[in-house]
CSV table of C-alpha atoms in Angstrom, one decimal:
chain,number,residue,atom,x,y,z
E,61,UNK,CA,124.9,133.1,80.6
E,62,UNK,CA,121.1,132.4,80.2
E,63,UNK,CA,119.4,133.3,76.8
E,64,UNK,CA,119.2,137.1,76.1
E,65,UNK,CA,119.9,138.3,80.2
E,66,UNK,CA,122.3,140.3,81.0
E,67,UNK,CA,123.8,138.4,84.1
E,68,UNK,CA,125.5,135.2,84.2
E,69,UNK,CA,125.6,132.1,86.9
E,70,UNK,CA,128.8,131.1,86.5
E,71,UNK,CA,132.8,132.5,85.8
E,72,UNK,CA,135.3,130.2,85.0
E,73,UNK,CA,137.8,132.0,87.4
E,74,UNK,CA,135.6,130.2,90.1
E,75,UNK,CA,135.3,126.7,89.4
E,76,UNK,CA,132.6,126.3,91.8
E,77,UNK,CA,129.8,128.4,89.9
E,78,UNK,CA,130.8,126.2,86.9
E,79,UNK,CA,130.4,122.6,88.6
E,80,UNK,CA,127.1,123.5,90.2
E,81,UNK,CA,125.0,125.6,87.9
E,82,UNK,CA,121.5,126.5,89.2
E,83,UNK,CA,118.3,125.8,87.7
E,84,UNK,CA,117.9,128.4,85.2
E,85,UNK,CA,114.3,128.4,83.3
E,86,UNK,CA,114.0,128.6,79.6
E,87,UNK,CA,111.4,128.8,76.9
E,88,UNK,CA,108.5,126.7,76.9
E,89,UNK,CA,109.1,125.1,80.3
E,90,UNK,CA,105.8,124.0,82.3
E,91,UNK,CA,106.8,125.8,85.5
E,92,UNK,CA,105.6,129.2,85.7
E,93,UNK,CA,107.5,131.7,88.0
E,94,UNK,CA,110.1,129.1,90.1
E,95,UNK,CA,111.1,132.3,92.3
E,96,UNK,CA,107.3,132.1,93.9
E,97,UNK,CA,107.4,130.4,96.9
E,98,UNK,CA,103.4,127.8,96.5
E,99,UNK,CA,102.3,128.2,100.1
E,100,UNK,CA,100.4,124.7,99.6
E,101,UNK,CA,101.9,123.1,96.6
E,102,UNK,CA,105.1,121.6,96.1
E,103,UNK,CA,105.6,121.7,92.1
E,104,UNK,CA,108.5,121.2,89.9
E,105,UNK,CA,109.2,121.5,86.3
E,106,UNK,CA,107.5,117.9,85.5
E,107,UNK,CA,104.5,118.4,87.9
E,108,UNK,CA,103.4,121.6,87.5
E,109,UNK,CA,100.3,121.2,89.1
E,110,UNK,CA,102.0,119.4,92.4
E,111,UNK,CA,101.0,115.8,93.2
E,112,UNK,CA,97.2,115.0,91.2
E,113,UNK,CA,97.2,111.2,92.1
E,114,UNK,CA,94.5,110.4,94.0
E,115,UNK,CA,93.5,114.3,94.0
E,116,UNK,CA,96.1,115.0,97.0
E,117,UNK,CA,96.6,118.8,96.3
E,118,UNK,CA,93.1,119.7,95.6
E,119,UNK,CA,92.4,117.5,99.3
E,120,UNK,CA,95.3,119.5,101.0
E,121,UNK,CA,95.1,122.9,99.7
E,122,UNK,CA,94.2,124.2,103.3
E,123,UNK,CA,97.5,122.7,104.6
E,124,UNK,CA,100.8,124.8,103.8
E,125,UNK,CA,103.4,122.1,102.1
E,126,UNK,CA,105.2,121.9,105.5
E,127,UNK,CA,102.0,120.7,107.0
E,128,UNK,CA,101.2,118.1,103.6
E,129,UNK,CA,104.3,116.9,104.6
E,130,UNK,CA,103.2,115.5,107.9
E,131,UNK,CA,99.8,114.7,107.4
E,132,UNK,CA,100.8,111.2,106.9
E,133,UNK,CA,101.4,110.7,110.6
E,134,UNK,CA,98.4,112.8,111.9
E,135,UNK,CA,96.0,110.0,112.0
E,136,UNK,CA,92.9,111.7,114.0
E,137,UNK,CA,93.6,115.0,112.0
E,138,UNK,CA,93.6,117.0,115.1
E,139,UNK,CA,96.9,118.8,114.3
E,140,UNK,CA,98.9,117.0,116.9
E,141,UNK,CA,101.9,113.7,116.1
E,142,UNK,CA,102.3,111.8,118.9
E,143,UNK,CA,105.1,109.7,118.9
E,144,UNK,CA,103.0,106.4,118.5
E,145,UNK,CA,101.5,108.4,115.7
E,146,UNK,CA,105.2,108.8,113.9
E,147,UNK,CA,105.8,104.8,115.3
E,148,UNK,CA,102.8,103.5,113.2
E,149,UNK,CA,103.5,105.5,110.2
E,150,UNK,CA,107.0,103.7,109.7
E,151,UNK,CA,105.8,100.3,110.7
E,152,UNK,CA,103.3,100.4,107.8
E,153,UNK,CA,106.3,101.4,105.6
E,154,UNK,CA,107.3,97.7,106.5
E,155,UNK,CA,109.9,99.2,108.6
E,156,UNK,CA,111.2,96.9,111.9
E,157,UNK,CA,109.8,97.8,115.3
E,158,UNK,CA,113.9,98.8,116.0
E,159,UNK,CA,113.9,100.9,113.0
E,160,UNK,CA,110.5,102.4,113.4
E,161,UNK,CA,111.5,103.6,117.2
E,162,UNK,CA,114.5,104.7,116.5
E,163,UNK,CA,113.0,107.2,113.8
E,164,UNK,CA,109.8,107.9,115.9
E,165,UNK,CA,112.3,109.3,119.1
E,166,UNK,CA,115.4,111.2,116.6
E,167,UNK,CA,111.8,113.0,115.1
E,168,UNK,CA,110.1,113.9,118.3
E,169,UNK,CA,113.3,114.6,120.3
E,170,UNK,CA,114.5,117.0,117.7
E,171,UNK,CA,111.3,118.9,116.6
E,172,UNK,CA,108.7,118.4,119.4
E,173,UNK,CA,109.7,121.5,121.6
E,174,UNK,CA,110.1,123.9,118.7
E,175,UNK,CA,106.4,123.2,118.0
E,176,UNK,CA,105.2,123.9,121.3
E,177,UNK,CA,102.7,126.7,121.3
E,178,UNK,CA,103.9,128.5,124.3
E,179,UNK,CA,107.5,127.5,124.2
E,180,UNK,CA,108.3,128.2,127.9
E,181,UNK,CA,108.1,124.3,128.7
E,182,UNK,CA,108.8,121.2,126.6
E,183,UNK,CA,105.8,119.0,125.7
E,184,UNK,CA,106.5,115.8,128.2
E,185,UNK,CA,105.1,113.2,125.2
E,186,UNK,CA,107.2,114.9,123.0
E,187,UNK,CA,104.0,115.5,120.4
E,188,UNK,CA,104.8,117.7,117.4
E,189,UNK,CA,102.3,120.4,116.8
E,190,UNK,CA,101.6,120.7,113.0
E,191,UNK,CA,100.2,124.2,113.2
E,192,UNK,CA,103.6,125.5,114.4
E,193,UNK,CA,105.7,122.7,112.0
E,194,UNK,CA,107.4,125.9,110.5
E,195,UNK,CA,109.2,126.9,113.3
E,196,UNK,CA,111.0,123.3,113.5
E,197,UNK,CA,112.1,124.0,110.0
E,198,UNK,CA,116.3,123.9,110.4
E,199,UNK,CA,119.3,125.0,108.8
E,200,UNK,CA,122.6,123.4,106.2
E,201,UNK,CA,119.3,122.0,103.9
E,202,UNK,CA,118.1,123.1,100.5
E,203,UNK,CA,115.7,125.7,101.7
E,204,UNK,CA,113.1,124.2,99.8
E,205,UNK,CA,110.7,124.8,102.6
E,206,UNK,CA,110.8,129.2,103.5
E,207,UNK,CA,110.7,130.1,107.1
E,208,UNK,CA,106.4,130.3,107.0
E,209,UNK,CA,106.4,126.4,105.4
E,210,UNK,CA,105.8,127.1,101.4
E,211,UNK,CA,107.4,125.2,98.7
E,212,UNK,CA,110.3,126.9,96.5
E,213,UNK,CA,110.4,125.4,93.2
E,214,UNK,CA,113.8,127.4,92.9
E,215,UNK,CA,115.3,126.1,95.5
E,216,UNK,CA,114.5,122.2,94.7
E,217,UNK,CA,114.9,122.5,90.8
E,218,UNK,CA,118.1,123.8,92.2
E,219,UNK,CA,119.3,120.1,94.1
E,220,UNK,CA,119.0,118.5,90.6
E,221,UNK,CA,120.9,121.3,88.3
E,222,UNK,CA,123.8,121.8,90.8
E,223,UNK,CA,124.2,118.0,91.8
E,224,UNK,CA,122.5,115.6,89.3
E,225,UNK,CA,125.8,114.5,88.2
E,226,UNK,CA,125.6,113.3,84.6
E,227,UNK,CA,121.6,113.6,84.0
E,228,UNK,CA,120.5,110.9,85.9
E,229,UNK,CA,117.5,112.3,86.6
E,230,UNK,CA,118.0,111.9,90.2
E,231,UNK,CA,120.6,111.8,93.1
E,232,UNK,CA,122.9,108.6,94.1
E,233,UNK,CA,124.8,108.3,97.3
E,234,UNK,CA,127.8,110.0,95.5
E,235,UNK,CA,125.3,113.1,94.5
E,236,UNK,CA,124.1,113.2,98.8
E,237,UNK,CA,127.3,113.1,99.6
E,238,UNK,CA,128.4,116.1,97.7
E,239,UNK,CA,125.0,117.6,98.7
E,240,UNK,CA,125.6,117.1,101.8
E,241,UNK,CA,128.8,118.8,102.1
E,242,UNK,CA,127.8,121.6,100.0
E,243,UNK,CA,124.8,122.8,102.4
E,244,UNK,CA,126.7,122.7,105.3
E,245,UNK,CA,126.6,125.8,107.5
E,246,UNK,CA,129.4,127.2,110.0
E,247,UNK,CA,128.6,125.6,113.3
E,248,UNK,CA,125.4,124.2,112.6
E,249,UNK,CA,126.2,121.2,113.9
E,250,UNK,CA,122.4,120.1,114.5
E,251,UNK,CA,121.3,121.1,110.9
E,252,UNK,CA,124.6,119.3,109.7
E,253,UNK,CA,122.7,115.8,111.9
E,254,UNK,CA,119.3,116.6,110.8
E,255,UNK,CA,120.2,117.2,107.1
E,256,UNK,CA,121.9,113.8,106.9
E,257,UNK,CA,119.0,111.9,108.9
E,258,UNK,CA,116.8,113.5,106.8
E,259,UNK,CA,118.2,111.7,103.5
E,260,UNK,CA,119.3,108.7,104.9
E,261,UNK,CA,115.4,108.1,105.4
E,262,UNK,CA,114.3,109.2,102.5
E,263,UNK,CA,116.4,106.7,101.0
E,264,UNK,CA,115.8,103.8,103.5
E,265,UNK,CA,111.9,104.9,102.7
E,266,UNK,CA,112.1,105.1,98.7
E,267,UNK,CA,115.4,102.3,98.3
E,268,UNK,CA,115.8,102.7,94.7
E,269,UNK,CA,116.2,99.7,93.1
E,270,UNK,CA,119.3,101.3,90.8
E,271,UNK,CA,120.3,103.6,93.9
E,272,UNK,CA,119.2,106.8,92.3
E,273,UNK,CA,116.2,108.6,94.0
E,274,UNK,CA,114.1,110.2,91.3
E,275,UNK,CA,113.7,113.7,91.6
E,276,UNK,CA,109.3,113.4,91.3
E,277,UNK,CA,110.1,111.0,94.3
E,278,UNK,CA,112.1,113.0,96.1
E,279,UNK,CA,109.5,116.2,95.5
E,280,UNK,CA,106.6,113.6,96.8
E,281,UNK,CA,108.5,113.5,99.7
E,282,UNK,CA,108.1,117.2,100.1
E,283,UNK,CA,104.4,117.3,100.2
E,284,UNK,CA,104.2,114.0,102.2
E,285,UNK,CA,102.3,112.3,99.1
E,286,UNK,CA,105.0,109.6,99.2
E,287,UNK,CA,104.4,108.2,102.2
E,288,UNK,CA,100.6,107.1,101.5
E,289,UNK,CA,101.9,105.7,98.4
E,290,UNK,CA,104.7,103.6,100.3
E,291,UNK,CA,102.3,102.6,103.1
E,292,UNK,CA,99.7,101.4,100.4
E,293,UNK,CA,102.3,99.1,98.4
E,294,UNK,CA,103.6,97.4,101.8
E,295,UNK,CA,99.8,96.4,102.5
E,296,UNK,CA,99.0,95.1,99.1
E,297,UNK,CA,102.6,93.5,99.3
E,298,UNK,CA,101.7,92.0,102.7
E,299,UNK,CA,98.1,91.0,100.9
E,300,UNK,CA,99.8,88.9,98.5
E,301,UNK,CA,98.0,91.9,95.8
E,302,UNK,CA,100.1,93.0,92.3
E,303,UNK,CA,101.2,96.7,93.0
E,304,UNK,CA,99.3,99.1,91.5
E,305,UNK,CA,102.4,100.5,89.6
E,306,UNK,CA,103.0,97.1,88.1
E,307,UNK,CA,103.2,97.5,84.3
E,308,UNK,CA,100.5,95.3,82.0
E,309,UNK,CA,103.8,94.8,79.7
E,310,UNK,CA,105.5,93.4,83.3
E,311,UNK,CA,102.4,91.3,84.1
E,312,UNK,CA,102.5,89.4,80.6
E,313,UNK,CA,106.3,88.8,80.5
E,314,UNK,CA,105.7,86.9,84.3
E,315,UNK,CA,103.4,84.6,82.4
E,316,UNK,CA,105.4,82.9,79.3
E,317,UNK,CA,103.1,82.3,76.3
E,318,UNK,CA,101.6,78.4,76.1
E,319,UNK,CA,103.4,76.9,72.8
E,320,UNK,CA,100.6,75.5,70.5
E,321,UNK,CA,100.6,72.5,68.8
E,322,UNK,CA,102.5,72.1,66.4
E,323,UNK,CA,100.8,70.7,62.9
E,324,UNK,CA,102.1,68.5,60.3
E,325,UNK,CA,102.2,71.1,57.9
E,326,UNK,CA,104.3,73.4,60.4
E,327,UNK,CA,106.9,70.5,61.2
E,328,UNK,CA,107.2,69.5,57.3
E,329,UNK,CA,110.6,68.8,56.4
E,330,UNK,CA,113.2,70.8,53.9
E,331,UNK,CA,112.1,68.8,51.1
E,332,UNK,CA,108.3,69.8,51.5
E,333,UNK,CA,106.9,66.3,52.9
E,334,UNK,CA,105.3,66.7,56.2
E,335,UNK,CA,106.5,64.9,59.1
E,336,UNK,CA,104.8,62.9,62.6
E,337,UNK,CA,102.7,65.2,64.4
E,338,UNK,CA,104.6,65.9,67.6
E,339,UNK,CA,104.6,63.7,70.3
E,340,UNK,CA,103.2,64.3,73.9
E,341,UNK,CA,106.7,64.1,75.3
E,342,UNK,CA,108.5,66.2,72.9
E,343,UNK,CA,105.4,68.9,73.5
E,344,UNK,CA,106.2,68.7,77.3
E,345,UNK,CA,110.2,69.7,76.3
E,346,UNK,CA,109.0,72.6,74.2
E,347,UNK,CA,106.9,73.5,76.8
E,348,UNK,CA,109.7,73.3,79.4
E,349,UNK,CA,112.1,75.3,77.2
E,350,UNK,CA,109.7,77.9,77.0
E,351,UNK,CA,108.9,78.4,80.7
E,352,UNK,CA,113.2,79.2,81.3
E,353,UNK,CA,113.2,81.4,78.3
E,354,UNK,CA,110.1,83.7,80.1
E,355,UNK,CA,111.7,83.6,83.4
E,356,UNK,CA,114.8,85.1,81.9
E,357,UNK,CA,113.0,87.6,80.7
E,358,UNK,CA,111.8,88.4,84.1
């Protein structure tokens, strides 16, 4: 039972409402008013303030979060994805031309007519229409997005409560799968696809080097801020350029310290008188030594 309510959001005689708790708020947290649905900012408890790098929220605060999350793809910024557009977009991810047309045709196929503004005929190029993104918006997900496009903090603080297993601070494949399952509507066989499509590219997109997506990466992919971020590392990688998110701490533990000299009054022996100087050659052995010991380290 939360602090001082009277209501609880789980009973032991259903075991359900005790293994999946929802996000409850509580006294000091940085998110104000989780029930609101943010037409054009998609904020959680860490990022109150939705996604400040590069000023992307203050940029996109005519776009509902629906629409952020497509932006990516709409190159011209004329409100209309075609399906080169969406091809493009995942090549620069460093995705492979098969991968990259595979996900360019599931996206178009399944949410180009929905977005058709008179909805008698289907678009024959299969473009999405970003204006009308909120009416391709389907079924067994999270709900994070309402039916108009916002953002419901609720609703994504939720995904972590009910199926962070263990505090991780994110989801692994074990957390999806459950997930998954969970959000499953009867008969909604095409949300059921969609859902799982959905996640399998958001993990493809992010792979997490210890297999949990982080929950601020999985909320970046929400507003769409990820993707810029994704595309921008794949070019500097391709450059041969450090990533921006490469720690100074990192940097300096990829470059082993030079060993100095050593002097005779360093190498003096246990009874105080001082030895050679070292050599050249045992210099180049110290130096060798050295050069293993930092690349364990990395």
């Amino acid at each position: 039972m939360p602090l001082k309510k009277g209501y609880t959001t789980a009973i032991p005689q259903q075991p359900v409402t005790i293994d999946h708790k929802p996000y409850i708020p509580k006294y000091g947290d940085t998110l104000s008013d989780p029930g609101t649905a943010r037409a054009n900012l998609a904020v959680s408890n860490q990022h109150p303030n939705g996604t400040t790098r590069k000023s992307y929220a203050a940029q996109n605060q005519h776009l509902t979060v629906i629409q952020q999350h497509v932006t990516y793809w709409d190159r011209d910024k004329d409100s209309i994805i075609w399906p080169r557009d969406t091809y493009t977009g995942c090549r620069d991810f460093g995705w492979s031309p098969m991968l990259a047309f595979f996900a360019a045709l599931i996206i178009h196929f399944g949410l180009s007519y929905s977005t058709v503004p008179n909805l008698i005929l289907p678009d024959p190029h299969f473009r999405i229409y970003v204006d009308r993104l909120y009416k391709a918006k389907h079924g067994s997900d999270s709900m994070t997005y309402d039916n108009q496009g916002r953002f419901r903090p609720q609703q994504f603080e939720d995904i972590f409560a009910k199926y962070d297993q263990g505090g991780k601070g994110g989801l692994d494949v074990d957390d999806l799968w459950i997930f998954w399952k969970d959000q499953r509507m009867v008969f909604d066989f095409f949300g059921w696809a969609a859902c799982a499509l959905e996640w399998v590219a958001t993990y493809l997109l992010i792979w997490p080097a210890d297999g949990i997506l982080k929950k601020d990466d999985v909320r970046a992919i929400y507003d769409g801020s990820i993707f810029y971020k994704r595309a921008e590392e794949t070019r500097r990688k391709r450059a041969g350029q450090p990533s921006p998110n490469l720690e100074t701490s990192q940097i300096l533990l990829q470059t082993p310290s030079r060993i100095p000299s050593r002097t005779p009054s360093q190498t003096s022996s246990q009874n105080g008188s001082p030895t050679s100087p070292a050599t050249p050659k045992r210099e180049l052995r110290f130096h060798k030594e050295n050069l293993k010991a930092g690349n364990k380290q990395t």
